PDB file of C-alpha atoms and ligand atoms in Angstrom:
ATOM      1  CA  LYS U   1       0.000   0.000   0.000  1.00 62.00           C
ATOM      2  CA  GLU U   2       1.620   3.250  -1.170  1.00 69.00           C
ATOM      3  CA  LYS U   3       2.176   5.603   1.809  1.00 83.00           C
ATOM      4  CA  VAL U   4       0.882   8.995   0.602  1.00 91.00           C
ATOM      5  CA  GLU U   5       2.467  11.917   2.398  1.00 95.00           C
ATOM      6  CA  ILE U   6       2.059  15.667   1.909  1.00 96.00           C
ATOM      7  CA  THR U   7       5.436  17.383   2.280  1.00 97.00           C
ATOM      8  CA  LYS U   8       6.042  20.484   4.403  1.00 97.00           C
ATOM      9  CA  GLU U   9       6.357  22.717   1.345  1.00 96.00           C
ATOM     10  CA  GLN U  10       3.159  21.247  -0.145  1.00 97.00           C
ATOM     11  CA  GLN U  11       1.343  22.034   3.122  1.00 97.00           C
ATOM     12  CA  ALA U  12       2.687  25.604   2.939  1.00 97.00           C
ATOM     13  CA  LEU U  13       1.530  25.911  -0.690  1.00 96.00           C
ATOM     14  CA  VAL U  14      -1.994  24.700   0.159  1.00 97.00           C
ATOM     15  CA  LYS U  15      -2.163  27.118   3.108  1.00 97.00           C
ATOM     16  CA  VAL U  16      -1.237  30.099   0.891  1.00 96.00           C
ATOM     17  CA  VAL U  17      -3.745  29.133  -1.823  1.00 97.00           C
ATOM     18  CA  VAL U  18      -6.645  28.357   0.541  1.00 96.00           C
ATOM     19  CA  GLU U  19      -6.151  31.544   2.566  1.00 96.00           C
ATOM     20  CA  ALA U  20      -6.077  33.613  -0.635  1.00 95.00           C
ATOM     21  CA  TYR U  21      -9.118  31.759  -1.977  1.00 94.00           C
ATOM     22  CA  ASN U  22     -11.110  32.463   1.205  1.00 91.00           C
ATOM     23  CA  ARG U  23      -9.863  36.046   1.474  1.00 87.00           C
ATOM     24  CA  HIS U  24     -10.822  36.928  -2.091  1.00 75.00           C
ATOM     25  CA  GLN U  25     -14.533  36.120  -2.001  1.00 75.00           C
ATOM     26  CA  ILE U  26     -17.517  37.971  -3.437  1.00 73.00           C
ATOM     27  CA  PRO U  27     -18.302  40.657  -0.817  1.00 53.00           C
ATOM     28  CA  GLN U  28     -22.040  40.048  -0.501  1.00 59.00           C
ATOM     29  CA  ASP U  29     -23.749  36.716  -0.963  1.00 82.00           C
ATOM     30  CA  VAL U  30     -25.735  36.517  -4.208  1.00 87.00           C
ATOM     31  CA  ALA U  31     -27.647  33.465  -2.968  1.00 88.00           C
ATOM     32  CA  LYS U  32     -28.988  35.458  -0.004  1.00 89.00           C
ATOM     33  CA  LYS U  33     -30.104  38.238  -2.364  1.00 90.00           C
ATOM     34  CA  LEU U  34     -31.835  35.751  -4.659  1.00 92.00           C
ATOM     35  CA  LEU U  35     -33.561  34.052  -1.719  1.00 92.00           C
ATOM     36  CA  GLN U  36     -34.797  37.408  -0.367  1.00 92.00           C
ATOM     37  CA  ASP U  37     -36.649  38.641  -3.423  1.00 92.00           C
ATOM     38  CA  GLN U  38     -37.961  37.665  -6.828  1.00 92.00           C
ATOM     39  CA  TYR U  39     -36.293  39.973  -9.372  1.00 94.00           C
ATOM     40  CA  SER U  40     -37.262  40.847 -12.944  1.00 95.00           C
ATOM     41  CA  ALA U  41     -35.153  39.544 -15.836  1.00 94.00           C
ATOM     42  CA  GLU U  42     -33.606  43.034 -16.111  1.00 94.00           C
ATOM     43  CA  GLU U  43     -32.707  43.138 -12.407  1.00 95.00           C
ATOM     44  CA  ASN U  44     -31.306  39.589 -12.577  1.00 95.00           C
ATOM     45  CA  PHE U  45     -29.181  40.421 -15.616  1.00 95.00           C
ATOM     46  CA  LEU U  46     -27.825  43.499 -13.804  1.00 95.00           C
ATOM     47  CA  LEU U  47     -27.186  41.385 -10.683  1.00 94.00           C
ATOM     48  CA  LEU U  48     -25.255  38.836 -12.745  1.00 95.00           C
ATOM     49  CA  THR U  49     -23.083  41.483 -14.440  1.00 95.00           C
ATOM     50  CA  GLU U  50     -22.357  43.137 -11.065  1.00 93.00           C
ATOM     51  CA  MET U  51     -21.516  39.820  -9.372  1.00 93.00           C
ATOM     52  CA  ALA U  52     -19.437  38.628 -12.310  1.00 94.00           C
ATOM     53  CA  THR U  53     -17.536  41.930 -12.539  1.00 94.00           C
ATOM     54  CA  SER U  54     -16.559  41.803  -8.877  1.00 93.00           C
ATOM     55  CA  GLN U  55     -15.718  38.107  -9.212  1.00 93.00           C
ATOM     56  CA  VAL U  56     -13.259  38.881 -12.024  1.00 94.00           C
ATOM     57  CA  GLN U  57     -11.591  41.509  -9.821  1.00 94.00           C
ATOM     58  CA  VAL U  58     -11.423  38.951  -7.025  1.00 92.00           C
ATOM     59  CA  LEU U  59      -9.991  36.351  -9.418  1.00 95.00           C
ATOM     60  CA  VAL U  60      -7.150  38.706 -10.428  1.00 95.00           C
ATOM     61  CA  GLU U  61      -6.264  39.259  -6.751  1.00 95.00           C
ATOM     62  CA  PHE U  62      -6.463  35.519  -6.067  1.00 95.00           C
ATOM     63  CA  THR U  63      -4.070  34.617  -8.916  1.00 97.00           C
ATOM     64  CA  LYS U  64      -1.405  36.924  -7.431  1.00 96.00           C
ATOM     65  CA  ASN U  65      -1.213  34.452  -4.529  1.00 94.00           C
ATOM     66  CA  ILE U  66      -0.729  31.344  -6.674  1.00 97.00           C
ATOM     67  CA  PRO U  67       2.947  30.431  -6.135  1.00 95.00           C
ATOM     68  CA  GLY U  68       4.837  31.066  -9.351  1.00 97.00           C
ATOM     69  CA  PHE U  69       1.983  32.846 -11.172  1.00 98.00           C
ATOM     70  CA  LEU U  70       3.621  36.288 -11.028  1.00 98.00           C
ATOM     71  CA  SER U  71       6.867  34.781 -12.386  1.00 98.00           C
ATOM     72  CA  LEU U  72       5.059  33.787 -15.594  1.00 98.00           C
ATOM     73  CA  ASP U  73       5.326  35.993 -18.682  1.00 98.00           C
ATOM     74  CA  ARG U  74       2.944  38.923 -18.100  1.00 98.00           C
ATOM     75  CA  GLU U  75       1.038  38.366 -21.329  1.00 98.00           C
ATOM     76  CA  ASP U  76       0.635  34.710 -20.381  1.00 98.00           C
ATOM     77  CA  GLN U  77      -0.790  35.783 -17.000  1.00 98.00           C
ATOM     78  CA  ILE U  78      -3.447  37.789 -18.865  1.00 97.00           C
ATOM     79  CA  ALA U  79      -4.130  34.901 -21.267  1.00 98.00           C
ATOM     80  CA  LEU U  80      -4.669  32.527 -18.308  1.00 98.00           C
ATOM     81  CA  LEU U  81      -7.025  34.978 -16.572  1.00 97.00           C
ATOM     82  CA  LYS U  82      -8.992  35.638 -19.745  1.00 97.00           C
ATOM     83  CA  GLY U  83      -9.116  31.938 -20.574  1.00 97.00           C
ATOM     84  CA  SER U  84     -10.336  30.808 -17.164  1.00 98.00           C
ATOM     85  CA  ALA U  85     -12.643  33.659 -16.076  1.00 97.00           C
ATOM     86  CA  VAL U  86     -15.905  32.059 -17.288  1.00 97.00           C
ATOM     87  CA  GLU U  87     -14.977  28.624 -15.908  1.00 98.00           C
ATOM     88  CA  ALA U  88     -13.999  30.163 -12.566  1.00 96.00           C
ATOM     89  CA  MET U  89     -17.341  31.978 -12.479  1.00 96.00           C
ATOM     90  CA  PHE U  90     -19.329  28.772 -13.105  1.00 96.00           C
ATOM     91  CA  LEU U  91     -17.202  26.873 -10.589  1.00 96.00           C
ATOM     92  CA  ARG U  92     -17.897  29.566  -8.023  1.00 94.00           C
ATOM     93  CA  SER U  93     -21.590  29.581  -8.944  1.00 95.00           C
ATOM     94  CA  ALA U  94     -21.697  25.797  -8.480  1.00 95.00           C
ATOM     95  CA  GLN U  95     -20.072  26.140  -5.059  1.00 93.00           C
ATOM     96  CA  VAL U  96     -22.593  28.841  -4.105  1.00 92.00           C
ATOM     97  CA  PHE U  97     -25.425  26.597  -5.308  1.00 94.00           C
ATOM     98  CA  SER U  98     -24.102  23.524  -3.454  1.00 93.00           C
ATOM     99  CA  LYS U  99     -23.547  25.283  -0.106  1.00 90.00           C
ATOM    100  CA  LYS U 100     -25.484  23.700   2.767  1.00 89.00           C
ATOM    101  CA  MET U 101     -28.674  25.766   3.182  1.00 89.00           C
ATOM    102  CA  PRO U 102     -31.739  25.440   5.459  1.00 91.00           C
ATOM    103  CA  ASN U 103     -34.403  23.026   4.178  1.00 92.00           C
ATOM    104  CA  GLY U 104     -36.128  24.142   1.005  1.00 93.00           C
ATOM    105  CA  HIS U 105     -33.748  27.056   0.350  1.00 94.00           C
ATOM    106  CA  THR U 106     -31.858  25.243  -2.416  1.00 94.00           C
ATOM    107  CA  GLU U 107     -35.165  24.544  -4.178  1.00 96.00           C
ATOM    108  CA  VAL U 108     -36.152  28.226  -3.928  1.00 95.00           C
ATOM    109  CA  LEU U 109     -32.727  29.254  -5.235  1.00 95.00           C
ATOM    110  CA  GLU U 110     -33.035  26.824  -8.156  1.00 96.00           C
ATOM    111  CA  GLU U 111     -36.505  28.191  -8.929  1.00 96.00           C
ATOM    112  CA  ARG U 112     -35.263  31.796  -8.853  1.00 95.00           C
ATOM    113  CA  ILE U 113     -32.410  30.890 -11.228  1.00 96.00           C
ATOM    114  CA  ARG U 114     -34.805  29.022 -13.551  1.00 96.00           C
ATOM    115  CA  LYS U 115     -36.996  32.117 -13.723  1.00 94.00           C
ATOM    116  CA  SER U 116     -34.127  34.626 -13.880  1.00 94.00           C
ATOM    117  CA  GLY U 117     -34.270  35.209 -17.631  1.00 92.00           C
ATOM    118  CA  ILE U 118     -31.837  32.542 -18.813  1.00 93.00           C
ATOM    119  CA  SER U 119     -33.336  30.622 -21.721  1.00 92.00           C
ATOM    120  CA  GLU U 120     -34.689  27.168 -20.978  1.00 93.00           C
ATOM    121  CA  GLU U 121     -32.242  25.185 -23.149  1.00 95.00           C
ATOM    122  CA  PHE U 122     -29.308  25.967 -20.806  1.00 95.00           C
ATOM    123  CA  MET U 123     -30.995  24.916 -17.559  1.00 95.00           C
ATOM    124  CA  THR U 124     -30.278  21.172 -17.835  1.00 95.00           C
ATOM    125  CA  PRO U 125     -26.514  21.383 -18.537  1.00 95.00           C
ATOM    126  CA  MET U 126     -26.120  24.137 -15.951  1.00 97.00           C
ATOM    127  CA  PHE U 127     -27.966  22.384 -13.118  1.00 97.00           C
ATOM    128  CA  ASN U 128     -26.443  19.009 -14.032  1.00 97.00           C
ATOM    129  CA  PHE U 129     -23.043  20.610 -13.508  1.00 98.00           C
ATOM    130  CA  TYR U 130     -24.073  22.318 -10.258  1.00 97.00           C
ATOM    131  CA  LYS U 131     -25.485  19.062  -8.873  1.00 97.00           C
ATOM    132  CA  SER U 132     -22.450  17.023  -9.952  1.00 97.00           C
ATOM    133  CA  ILE U 133     -20.228  19.507  -8.104  1.00 97.00           C
ATOM    134  CA  GLY U 134     -22.534  19.319  -5.071  1.00 96.00           C
ATOM    135  CA  GLU U 135     -22.366  15.502  -4.988  1.00 96.00           C
ATOM    136  CA  LEU U 136     -18.580  15.696  -4.519  1.00 96.00           C
ATOM    137  CA  HIS U 137     -19.004  17.486  -1.137  1.00 94.00           C
ATOM    138  CA  MET U 138     -15.642  19.182  -1.697  1.00 94.00           C
ATOM    139  CA  VAL U 139     -13.792  20.589   1.291  1.00 93.00           C
ATOM    140  CA  GLU U 140     -12.527  24.158   0.926  1.00 92.00           C
ATOM    141  CA  GLU U 141      -8.967  23.001   0.129  1.00 96.00           C
ATOM    142  CA  GLU U 142     -10.272  20.960  -2.794  1.00 96.00           C
ATOM    143  CA  GLN U 143     -12.384  23.899  -4.022  1.00 95.00           C
ATOM    144  CA  ALA U 144      -9.436  26.299  -3.857  1.00 96.00           C
ATOM    145  CA  LEU U 145      -7.035  23.866  -5.565  1.00 98.00           C
ATOM    146  CA  LEU U 146      -9.548  22.930  -8.258  1.00 98.00           C
ATOM    147  CA  THR U 147     -10.038  26.629  -9.094  1.00 97.00           C
ATOM    148  CA  THR U 148      -6.241  27.044  -9.189  1.00 98.00           C
ATOM    149  CA  ILE U 149      -5.903  24.059 -11.553  1.00 98.00           C
ATOM    150  CA  THR U 150      -8.554  25.621 -13.811  1.00 98.00           C
ATOM    151  CA  ILE U 151      -6.634  28.913 -13.920  1.00 98.00           C
ATOM    152  CA  LEU U 152      -3.341  27.109 -14.651  1.00 98.00           C
ATOM    153  CA  THR U 153      -4.613  25.379 -17.792  1.00 98.00           C
ATOM    154  CA  PRO U 154      -1.658  25.433 -20.241  1.00 98.00           C
ATOM    155  CA  ASP U 155      -3.650  25.171 -23.493  1.00 97.00           C
ATOM    156  CA  ARG U 156      -5.597  28.422 -23.188  1.00 98.00           C
ATOM    157  CA  PRO U 157      -5.595  30.599 -26.330  1.00 97.00           C
ATOM    158  CA  TYR U 158      -2.505  32.844 -26.778  1.00 97.00           C
ATOM    159  CA  VAL U 159      -0.409  31.223 -24.003  1.00 98.00           C
ATOM    160  CA  LYS U 160       3.195  31.305 -25.281  1.00 98.00           C
ATOM    161  CA  ASP U 161       5.158  29.379 -22.622  1.00 98.00           C
ATOM    162  CA  GLN U 162       2.803  26.420 -22.052  1.00 98.00           C
ATOM    163  CA  GLN U 163       5.554  24.371 -20.343  1.00 98.00           C
ATOM    164  CA  ALA U 164       5.921  26.993 -17.590  1.00 98.00           C
ATOM    165  CA  VAL U 165       2.159  26.864 -16.918  1.00 98.00           C
ATOM    166  CA  GLU U 166       2.199  23.042 -17.065  1.00 98.00           C
ATOM    167  CA  ARG U 167       4.923  22.926 -14.388  1.00 98.00           C
ATOM    168  CA  LEU U 168       2.853  25.120 -12.049  1.00 98.00           C
ATOM    169  CA  GLN U 169      -0.318  23.133 -12.728  1.00 98.00           C
ATOM    170  CA  GLU U 170       1.446  19.825 -12.076  1.00 98.00           C
ATOM    171  CA  THR U 171       2.589  21.093  -8.663  1.00 98.00           C
ATOM    172  CA  ILE U 172      -1.031  21.770  -7.723  1.00 98.00           C
ATOM    173  CA  LEU U 173      -2.313  18.523  -9.294  1.00 98.00           C
ATOM    174  CA  ASP U 174       0.217  16.547  -7.270  1.00 98.00           C
ATOM    175  CA  VAL U 175      -0.823  17.968  -3.922  1.00 98.00           C
ATOM    176  CA  LEU U 176      -4.540  17.738  -4.798  1.00 98.00           C
ATOM    177  CA  ARG U 177      -4.111  14.071  -5.773  1.00 97.00           C
ATOM    178  CA  LYS U 178      -2.449  13.342  -2.409  1.00 97.00           C
ATOM    179  CA  MET U 179      -5.128  15.290  -0.499  1.00 96.00           C
ATOM    180  CA  CYS U 180      -7.891  13.339  -2.257  1.00 96.00           C
ATOM    181  CA  VAL U 181      -6.272  10.006  -1.321  1.00 94.00           C
ATOM    182  CA  LEU U 182      -5.951  11.146   2.301  1.00 94.00           C
ATOM    183  CA  GLN U 183      -9.365  12.825   2.489  1.00 92.00           C
ATOM    184  CA  HIS U 184     -11.339  10.099   0.637  1.00 92.00           C
ATOM    185  CA  PRO U 185      -9.496   6.809   1.348  1.00 92.00           C
ATOM    186  CA  GLN U 186     -12.692   4.859   0.648  1.00 94.00           C
ATOM    187  CA  ASP U 187     -13.020   6.379  -2.837  1.00 94.00           C
ATOM    188  CA  PRO U 188      -9.855   5.855  -4.944  1.00 94.00           C
ATOM    189  CA  GLN U 189     -11.652   7.358  -7.967  1.00 96.00           C
ATOM    190  CA  TYR U 190     -12.391  10.648  -6.194  1.00 97.00           C
ATOM    191  CA  PHE U 191      -9.441  12.581  -7.683  1.00 97.00           C
ATOM    192  CA  ALA U 192     -10.337  11.394 -11.201  1.00 97.00           C
ATOM    193  CA  ARG U 193     -13.980  12.423 -10.664  1.00 97.00           C
ATOM    194  CA  LEU U 194     -12.842  15.829  -9.468  1.00 97.00           C
ATOM    195  CA  LEU U 195     -10.824  16.380 -12.656  1.00 97.00           C
ATOM    196  CA  GLY U 196     -13.718  15.002 -14.705  1.00 97.00           C
ATOM    197  CA  ARG U 197     -15.789  17.972 -13.490  1.00 97.00           C
ATOM    198  CA  LEU U 198     -13.309  20.300 -15.266  1.00 97.00           C
ATOM    199  CA  THR U 199     -14.284  18.717 -18.580  1.00 96.00           C
ATOM    200  CA  GLU U 200     -17.981  19.334 -17.812  1.00 96.00           C
ATOM    201  CA  LEU U 201     -17.065  22.871 -16.746  1.00 97.00           C
ATOM    202  CA  ARG U 202     -15.350  23.606 -20.062  1.00 96.00           C
ATOM    203  CA  THR U 203     -18.397  22.352 -21.980  1.00 94.00           C
ATOM    204  CA  LEU U 204     -20.770  24.472 -19.886  1.00 95.00           C
ATOM    205  CA  SER U 205     -18.579  27.525 -20.454  1.00 95.00           C
ATOM    206  CA  HIS U 206     -19.016  27.136 -24.224  1.00 94.00           C
ATOM    207  CA  TYR U 207     -22.725  28.015 -23.676  1.00 94.00           C
ATOM    208  CA  HIS U 208     -21.926  31.128 -21.679  1.00 95.00           C
ATOM    209  CA  ALA U 209     -21.923  33.815 -24.393  1.00 91.00           C
ATOM    210  CA  GLU U 210     -25.211  32.439 -25.799  1.00 92.00           C
ATOM    211  CA  MET U 211     -26.730  32.301 -22.292  1.00 93.00           C
ATOM    212  CA  LEU U 212     -26.039  36.006 -21.994  1.00 92.00           C
ATOM    213  CA  THR U 213     -27.240  37.116 -25.435  1.00 90.00           C
ATOM    214  CA  SER U 214     -30.421  35.024 -25.075  1.00 91.00           C
ATOM    215  CA  TRP U 215     -31.216  36.459 -21.625  1.00 91.00           C
ATOM    216  CA  ARG U 216     -34.809  37.729 -21.870  1.00 88.00           C
ATOM    217  CA  VAL U 217     -34.003  41.454 -21.628  1.00 87.00           C
ATOM    218  CA  ASN U 218     -34.249  44.192 -24.246  1.00 89.00           C
ATOM    219  CA  ASP U 219     -30.796  45.643 -23.721  1.00 89.00           C
ATOM    220  CA  HIS U 220     -27.795  43.461 -22.770  1.00 91.00           C
ATOM    221  CA  LYS U 221     -25.515  46.001 -21.078  1.00 92.00           C
ATOM    222  CA  PHE U 222     -22.075  44.839 -19.840  1.00 93.00           C
ATOM    223  CA  THR U 223     -19.369  46.542 -17.805  1.00 93.00           C
ATOM    224  CA  PRO U 224     -16.115  47.412 -19.683  1.00 94.00           C
ATOM    225  CA  LEU U 225     -14.294  44.691 -17.704  1.00 93.00           C
ATOM    226  CA  LEU U 226     -16.824  42.030 -18.776  1.00 93.00           C
ATOM    227  CA  CYS U 227     -16.650  43.189 -22.418  1.00 93.00           C
ATOM    228  CA  GLU U 228     -12.908  42.667 -22.156  1.00 92.00           C
ATOM    229  CA  ILE U 229     -12.947  39.283 -20.479  1.00 92.00           C
ATOM    230  CA  TRP U 230     -16.202  37.741 -21.756  1.00 90.00           C
ATOM    231  CA  ASP U 231     -15.812  38.599 -25.474  1.00 81.00           C
ATOM    232  CA  VAL U 232     -19.271  40.170 -25.558  1.00 84.00           C
ATOM    233  CA  GLN U 233     -20.669  43.407 -27.133  1.00 82.00           C
TER     234      GLN U 233
HETATM  235  O1  9KY N   1     -24.858  35.775  -9.784  1.00 94.90           O
HETATM  236  C1  9KY N   1     -24.689  34.686 -10.291  1.00 94.90           C
HETATM  237  N1  9KY N   1     -23.523  34.008 -10.141  1.00 94.90           N
HETATM  238  C2  9KY N   1     -22.395  34.589  -9.424  1.00 94.90           C
HETATM  239  C3  9KY N   1     -21.273  34.855 -10.438  1.00 94.90           C
HETATM  240  C4  9KY N   1     -20.005  35.304  -9.721  1.00 94.90           C
HETATM  241  C5  9KY N   1     -19.591  34.318  -8.627  1.00 94.90           C
HETATM  242  C6  9KY N   1     -20.721  34.087  -7.623  1.00 94.90           C
HETATM  243  C7  9KY N   1     -21.990  33.615  -8.319  1.00 94.90           C
HETATM  244  C8  9KY N   1     -25.781  33.990 -11.091  1.00 94.90           C
HETATM  245  C9  9KY N   1     -27.199  34.522 -10.810  1.00 94.90           C
HETATM  246  C10 9KY N   1     -27.365  35.971 -11.296  1.00 94.90           C
HETATM  247  C11 9KY N   1     -28.766  36.477 -11.091  1.00 94.90           C
HETATM  248  C12 9KY N   1     -29.802  35.598 -11.768  1.00 94.90           C
HETATM  249  C13 9KY N   1     -29.658  34.154 -11.292  1.00 94.90           C
HETATM  250  C14 9KY N   1     -28.240  33.630 -11.495  1.00 94.90           C
HETATM  251  N2  9KY N   1     -25.706  32.542 -10.848  1.00 94.90           N
HETATM  252  C15 9KY N   1     -25.509  31.625 -11.814  1.00 94.90           C
HETATM  253  C16 9KY N   1     -25.290  31.923 -13.247  1.00 94.90           C
HETATM  254  C17 9KY N   1     -24.127  32.567 -13.672  1.00 94.90           C
HETATM  255  C18 9KY N   1     -23.945  32.859 -15.040  1.00 94.90           C
HETATM  256  C19 9KY N   1     -24.943  32.540 -15.969  1.00 94.90           C
HETATM  257  C20 9KY N   1     -24.814  32.900 -17.421  1.00 94.90           C
HETATM  258  O2  9KY N   1     -23.616  32.509 -17.954  1.00 94.90           O
HETATM  259  C21 9KY N   1     -26.092  31.888 -15.530  1.00 94.90           C
HETATM  260  C22 9KY N   1     -26.280  31.589 -14.184  1.00 94.90           C
HETATM  261  N3  9KY N   1     -25.524  30.388 -11.305  1.00 94.90           N
HETATM  262  C23 9KY N   1     -25.725  30.521  -9.952  1.00 94.90           C
HETATM  263  C24 9KY N   1     -25.810  29.563  -8.951  1.00 94.90           C
HETATM  264  C25 9KY N   1     -26.023  29.966  -7.636  1.00 94.90           C
HETATM  265  C26 9KY N   1     -26.155  31.345  -7.331  1.00 94.90           C
HETATM  266  C27 9KY N   1     -26.071  32.319  -8.338  1.00 94.90           C
HETATM  267  C28 9KY N   1     -25.846  31.895  -9.637  1.00 94.90           C
END
């Protein structure tokens, strides 16, 4: 039986990433807002663009704490941020959706999202993803490391030094693999299932631009930052 052990420096790396991940969170909780009131499609679209804009700002701050990220070529840093922003947003949305809530709240939240203005065709893939993330019952270390692995995807468009990104990603993959073995000894497939979610995440993200343009509102207004990072408008 292979003795899996997390080294001192790997523990330090996880600590840095998890603390940054928890520090850089969306200021106010969108789920609470959605549970409080029923909003119009216009209000929901505005809420999404506000939440997503602040999440991008938070993502930029978070990446500064990923060991080695700031040593990457600066243009590659931008390419990684741009390439992972939508996936990071859906991953965060899935984590918000899967958070333990009082009885019946998740159903209300799902209902509010179903009626938010997003067109019907995207509901199944989106909620399938959210529920498959929820079923994993990830601990916060796994959430933080999975987001970091998503950001450090070497084959994003316009990345020049893919090897440098691959080396950073492998460091995170190695410690996440060990953590999964230690955290879920009864489920040797857990790490593979975790990474399998990233494939589902990439597919869901392909729908994103269409989800926005088909939102049932007359005028689809975006912030300058979202125009930049979401390739819209
Ligand atoms: O605000 C949100 N997500 C934020 C984003 C930044 C990080 C925190 C979560 C939005 C809601 C906005 C208002 C109308 C209802 C959806 N949302 C989505 C979502 C996100 C993007 C799209 C289109 O691409 C469709 C749906 N899934 C959610 C799951 C749970 C709770 C909110 C969730």
